[in-house]
Amino acid sequence: MSRRTLIAGNWKMHTTGAEAQKLAGDILSSCKNIHDRDVLLAPPFTALAAASEKLGDSPVILAGQNVCWEEQGAFTGEISPLMLKDQGATAAIVGHSERRQIFGESDEMINNRLVGGLKHGLMIVLCIGETLSEREGGQTFTVLEKQVREGLARVSAEDMARVVIAYEPVWAIGTGKTATTEQAQEAHGFIRKLIEELYEKGVAEQLRILYGGSVKPANVDDLMSQPDIDGALVGGAALDGESFGRIINYQ
Ligand code: PGA
């Protein structure tokens, strides 16, 4: 079964409104003639409206970098699904390793975010991935299984159509160290098999699994040649219109 590729750019804590407009415009020109793959951009919350204005009615998907499970209330520093939609976003990333590692988000909290976002019709990119010490300790698959099982708790097979999983080994994020294509394919194959066990074959076959961690123009073609790699979640290289354009146009 062929899955539609998704190339996602996570801008992290970068770009003012004006910079976001410029970058969104550059990226838009790079994907003008592409119709066989999806592109998603996740600017910081404060630049969503500016990016949305630039993207207009283009098919580029706009996403928040996180989302709260509540619609409103006393949750200082958080953003609700309704607020994201109000800014033009139709998707959200949850469980990014920086949220897990730096801000201490648990699988339970990430699951609440995911379920809350789905409830409001958002598409959700659930990030998972092992640290270097977990990989070296032979814990990779145990860690991935826990993050998948707990992250997807209470999610129906039907709602899985709006879920994307991003496998991002923590040791490869922002370090210049990419997982080898074999390591990435092995993890992606494991995740797909696990989804088949948790749901059914059809759900596993339609699920898009992105690879993230130092994806750049030089390694994207190899990564994308793997059968279970359905796209990329890009950080550093997504901040440069030309590099990201090249990644979108992978061969
Ligand atoms: P990187 O970040 O491409 O800079 O390694 C990826 C990510 O954090 O999603």
Short mmCIF file of C-alpha atoms and ligand atoms in Angstrom, two decimals:
data_model
loop_
_atom_site.label_atom_id
_atom_site.label_comp_id
_atom_site.label_asym_id
_atom_site.label_seq_id
_atom_site.Cartn_x
_atom_site.Cartn_y
_atom_site.Cartn_z
CA MET A 1 0.00 0.00 0.00
CA SER A 2 1.45 3.34 -0.90
CA ARG A 3 1.39 6.09 1.67
CA ARG A 4 1.57 9.76 0.83
CA THR A 5 4.89 11.21 1.94
CA LEU A 6 4.91 13.97 4.53
CA ILE A 7 7.84 16.36 4.88
CA ALA A 8 7.53 18.40 8.08
CA GLY A 9 9.55 21.38 9.24
CA ASN A 10 9.80 22.10 12.96
CA TRP A 11 11.01 25.66 13.40
CA LYS A 12 11.38 25.26 17.18
CA MET A 13 12.01 28.59 18.97
CA HIS A 14 13.02 30.47 15.84
CA THR A 15 11.47 33.19 13.67
CA THR A 16 9.66 36.42 14.33
CA GLY A 17 6.47 37.03 12.38
CA ALA A 18 8.34 38.75 9.56
CA GLU A 19 10.97 35.98 9.37
CA ALA A 20 8.24 33.35 9.36
CA GLN A 21 6.50 35.04 6.43
CA LYS A 22 9.73 35.16 4.46
CA LEU A 23 10.56 31.50 5.19
CA ALA A 24 7.01 30.32 4.48
CA GLY A 25 7.13 32.21 1.18
CA ASP A 26 10.47 30.64 0.20
CA ILE A 27 9.18 27.17 1.05
CA LEU A 28 5.96 27.76 -0.83
CA SER A 29 7.96 28.47 -3.99
CA SER A 30 9.90 25.22 -3.53
CA CYS A 31 6.81 23.08 -3.43
CA LYS A 32 4.75 24.83 -6.09
CA ASN A 33 5.00 22.00 -8.57
CA ILE A 34 4.78 19.13 -6.11
CA HIS A 35 1.51 17.30 -5.95
CA ASP A 36 2.45 13.83 -4.77
CA ARG A 37 3.53 14.64 -1.20
CA ASP A 38 2.43 16.71 1.76
CA VAL A 39 4.37 19.50 3.44
CA LEU A 40 3.82 20.63 7.04
CA LEU A 41 5.29 23.66 8.79
CA ALA A 42 5.39 24.18 12.56
CA PRO A 43 6.42 27.76 13.39
CA PRO A 44 6.37 29.01 16.97
CA PHE A 45 2.87 29.93 18.20
CA THR A 46 3.57 33.64 17.83
CA ALA A 47 4.35 33.26 14.13
CA LEU A 48 1.43 31.00 13.19
CA ALA A 49 -0.80 33.83 12.03
CA ALA A 50 1.97 35.38 9.92
CA ALA A 51 2.81 32.02 8.34
CA SER A 52 -0.86 31.26 7.80
CA GLU A 53 -1.37 34.54 6.00
CA LYS A 54 1.53 33.78 3.69
CA LEU A 55 0.40 30.20 3.01
CA GLY A 56 -3.09 31.40 2.09
CA ASP A 57 -5.09 28.58 0.57
CA SER A 58 -2.03 26.51 -0.40
CA PRO A 59 -2.15 22.83 0.62
CA VAL A 60 0.78 23.28 3.03
CA ILE A 61 -0.32 22.10 6.48
CA LEU A 62 0.25 24.49 9.38
CA ALA A 63 0.94 22.99 12.81
CA GLY A 64 1.49 24.07 16.39
CA GLN A 65 4.59 22.70 18.13
CA ASN A 66 2.45 21.53 21.04
CA VAL A 67 -1.16 21.59 22.15
CA CYS A 68 -2.98 21.49 25.49
CA TRP A 69 -5.81 19.03 26.18
CA GLU A 70 -8.14 21.72 27.52
CA GLU A 71 -10.06 24.28 25.47
CA GLN A 72 -9.38 27.12 27.91
CA GLY A 73 -8.68 27.79 31.56
CA ALA A 74 -5.94 28.30 34.10
CA PHE A 75 -3.04 26.73 32.18
CA THR A 76 -0.41 29.46 32.05
CA GLY A 77 1.93 29.16 29.11
CA GLU A 78 -0.20 26.62 27.25
CA ILE A 79 -2.12 26.83 23.98
CA SER A 80 -5.46 25.19 23.32
CA PRO A 81 -6.60 23.36 20.19
CA LEU A 82 -9.17 26.11 19.61
CA MET A 83 -6.45 28.77 19.75
CA LEU A 84 -4.31 26.86 17.27
CA LYS A 85 -7.22 26.58 14.88
CA ASP A 86 -7.95 30.26 15.34
CA GLN A 87 -4.42 30.99 14.09
CA GLY A 88 -4.89 28.86 11.00
CA ALA A 89 -3.29 25.62 12.21
CA THR A 90 -4.89 22.25 11.44
CA ALA A 91 -2.24 20.07 13.09
CA ALA A 92 0.01 19.85 16.14
CA ILE A 93 3.22 18.10 17.15
CA VAL A 94 3.19 16.38 20.54
CA GLY A 95 5.88 14.58 22.54
CA HIS A 96 8.88 16.17 20.88
CA SER A 97 12.01 15.02 22.70
CA GLU A 98 12.75 18.60 23.77
CA ARG A 99 9.36 18.64 25.52
CA ARG A 100 10.15 15.29 27.13
CA GLN A 101 13.77 15.99 28.05
CA ILE A 102 13.86 19.69 28.90
CA PHE A 103 10.31 20.24 30.14
CA GLY A 104 9.71 16.85 31.71
CA GLU A 105 6.57 15.90 29.78
CA SER A 106 5.43 12.36 30.54
CA ASP A 107 3.83 9.83 28.22
CA GLU A 108 0.55 10.37 30.07
CA MET A 109 0.66 14.13 29.52
CA ILE A 110 1.59 13.65 25.88
CA ASN A 111 -1.32 11.24 25.47
CA ASN A 112 -3.67 13.86 26.94
CA ARG A 113 -2.39 16.40 24.43
CA LEU A 114 -2.80 13.96 21.56
CA VAL A 115 -6.34 12.95 22.53
CA GLY A 116 -7.34 16.59 23.14
CA GLY A 117 -5.98 17.65 19.75
CA LEU A 118 -7.71 14.80 17.93
CA LYS A 119 -10.98 15.62 19.65
CA HIS A 120 -10.84 19.05 18.04
CA GLY A 121 -10.10 17.67 14.59
CA LEU A 122 -6.38 18.34 14.49
CA MET A 123 -3.92 16.03 12.80
CA ILE A 124 -1.29 14.98 15.36
CA VAL A 125 2.39 14.18 14.89
CA LEU A 126 3.45 12.04 17.87
CA CYS A 127 7.22 12.09 18.37
CA ILE A 128 9.00 9.18 19.98
CA GLY A 129 12.63 8.13 20.27
CA GLU A 130 15.30 6.70 22.52
CA THR A 131 18.25 8.50 24.12
CA LEU A 132 21.83 7.48 23.47
CA SER A 133 22.15 5.68 26.81
CA GLU A 134 18.91 3.79 26.14
CA ARG A 135 20.20 2.69 22.74
CA GLU A 136 23.57 1.68 24.16
CA GLY A 137 21.82 -0.17 26.97
CA GLY A 138 19.81 -2.23 24.47
CA GLN A 139 16.57 -0.51 25.54
CA THR A 140 15.57 1.04 22.20
CA PHE A 141 12.58 -1.17 21.44
CA THR A 142 11.32 -1.25 25.03
CA VAL A 143 11.38 2.56 25.10
CA LEU A 144 9.67 2.89 21.71
CA GLU A 145 7.00 0.38 22.70
CA LYS A 146 6.19 2.25 25.92
CA GLN A 147 6.04 5.61 24.14
CA VAL A 148 3.75 4.21 21.43
CA ARG A 149 1.44 2.26 23.77
CA GLU A 150 1.08 5.08 26.30
CA GLY A 151 1.09 7.88 23.74
CA LEU A 152 -1.76 6.26 21.81
CA ALA A 153 -3.88 5.17 24.77
CA ARG A 154 -7.62 5.78 24.14
CA VAL A 155 -7.06 6.44 20.41
CA SER A 156 -9.49 4.57 18.15
CA ALA A 157 -8.54 2.88 14.88
CA GLU A 158 -10.65 5.47 13.10
CA ASP A 159 -8.78 8.38 14.72
CA MET A 160 -5.44 6.82 13.76
CA ALA A 161 -6.12 8.17 10.26
CA ARG A 162 -5.19 11.61 11.68
CA VAL A 163 -2.10 10.43 13.57
CA VAL A 164 1.44 10.47 12.22
CA ILE A 165 4.35 9.03 14.21
CA ALA A 166 7.79 10.61 14.03
CA TYR A 167 10.69 8.42 15.09
CA GLU A 168 13.43 10.72 16.29
CA PRO A 169 16.36 9.12 18.08
CA VAL A 170 17.31 11.76 20.67
CA TRP A 171 21.02 11.27 19.96
CA ALA A 172 20.46 12.30 16.34
CA ILE A 173 18.56 15.53 16.98
CA GLY A 174 20.56 18.67 16.25
CA THR A 175 23.80 16.71 16.59
CA GLY A 176 24.61 16.20 12.93
CA LYS A 177 24.55 12.44 13.67
CA THR A 178 21.89 10.74 11.59
CA ALA A 179 20.74 7.21 12.29
CA THR A 180 21.91 4.92 9.52
CA THR A 181 19.22 4.02 7.03
CA GLU A 182 19.29 0.49 8.48
CA GLN A 183 18.82 1.73 12.05
CA ALA A 184 15.97 3.98 10.96
CA GLN A 185 14.26 1.30 8.88
CA GLU A 186 14.59 -1.21 11.72
CA ALA A 187 12.89 1.16 14.16
CA HIS A 188 10.18 2.11 11.67
CA GLY A 189 9.48 -1.55 10.89
CA PHE A 190 9.20 -2.24 14.61
CA ILE A 191 6.75 0.63 15.11
CA ARG A 192 4.56 -0.48 12.20
CA LYS A 193 4.45 -4.05 13.51
CA LEU A 194 3.49 -2.76 16.95
CA ILE A 195 0.66 -0.68 15.47
CA GLU A 196 -0.59 -3.78 13.68
CA GLU A 197 -0.66 -5.61 17.03
CA LEU A 198 -2.39 -2.72 18.80
CA TYR A 199 -4.91 -2.07 16.01
CA GLU A 200 -5.01 -4.03 12.77
CA LYS A 201 -3.07 -4.43 9.55
CA GLY A 202 -5.00 -1.73 7.69
CA VAL A 203 -4.22 0.87 10.35
CA ALA A 204 -0.53 -0.06 10.34
CA GLU A 205 -0.37 0.06 6.56
CA GLN A 206 -1.88 3.52 6.26
CA LEU A 207 0.14 5.03 9.15
CA ARG A 208 2.80 7.49 8.10
CA ILE A 209 6.03 7.14 10.07
CA LEU A 210 8.48 10.01 9.68
CA TYR A 211 12.17 9.93 10.51
CA GLY A 212 13.70 12.89 12.32
CA GLY A 213 17.18 13.75 13.53
CA SER A 214 19.67 15.69 11.42
CA VAL A 215 17.81 15.15 8.17
CA LYS A 216 19.48 17.25 5.49
CA PRO A 217 19.72 17.46 1.70
CA ALA A 218 22.69 15.07 1.76
CA ASN A 219 20.93 12.18 3.50
CA VAL A 220 17.24 12.58 2.67
CA ASP A 221 17.28 10.51 -0.53
CA ASP A 222 18.77 7.46 1.21
CA LEU A 223 16.40 7.71 4.15
CA MET A 224 13.38 8.08 1.89
CA SER A 225 14.34 4.97 -0.08
CA GLN A 226 13.47 2.77 2.90
CA PRO A 227 10.14 0.96 2.74
CA ASP A 228 8.85 2.07 6.15
CA ILE A 229 10.09 5.68 6.07
CA ASP A 230 7.20 7.82 4.89
CA GLY A 231 8.65 11.25 5.38
CA ALA A 232 10.84 13.42 7.55
CA LEU A 233 10.56 15.75 10.51
CA VAL A 234 13.24 18.36 10.00
CA GLY A 235 14.61 20.87 12.50
CA GLY A 236 17.79 22.78 11.64
CA ALA A 237 17.58 22.31 7.89
CA ALA A 238 13.95 23.47 7.89
CA LEU A 239 15.05 27.01 8.78
CA ASP A 240 16.74 27.49 5.45
CA GLY A 241 14.35 27.77 2.51
CA GLU A 242 16.81 26.31 0.06
CA SER A 243 17.77 23.28 2.17
CA PHE A 244 14.20 22.53 3.10
CA GLY A 245 13.18 22.97 -0.53
CA ARG A 246 15.76 20.37 -1.51
CA ILE A 247 14.49 18.01 1.19
CA ILE A 248 10.90 18.40 -0.01
CA ASN A 249 12.11 17.61 -3.52
CA TYR A 250 13.90 14.41 -2.46
CA GLN A 251 14.35 11.85 -5.21
P1 PGA B 1 17.18 18.39 13.63
O1 PGA B 1 15.85 18.38 14.54
O2 PGA B 1 16.73 18.16 12.20
O3 PGA B 1 17.77 19.76 13.84
O4 PGA B 1 18.05 17.30 14.13
C1 PGA B 1 14.84 17.45 14.31
C2 PGA B 1 13.73 17.64 15.30
O5 PGA B 1 14.01 18.00 16.46
O6 PGA B 1 12.54 17.44 14.98
#
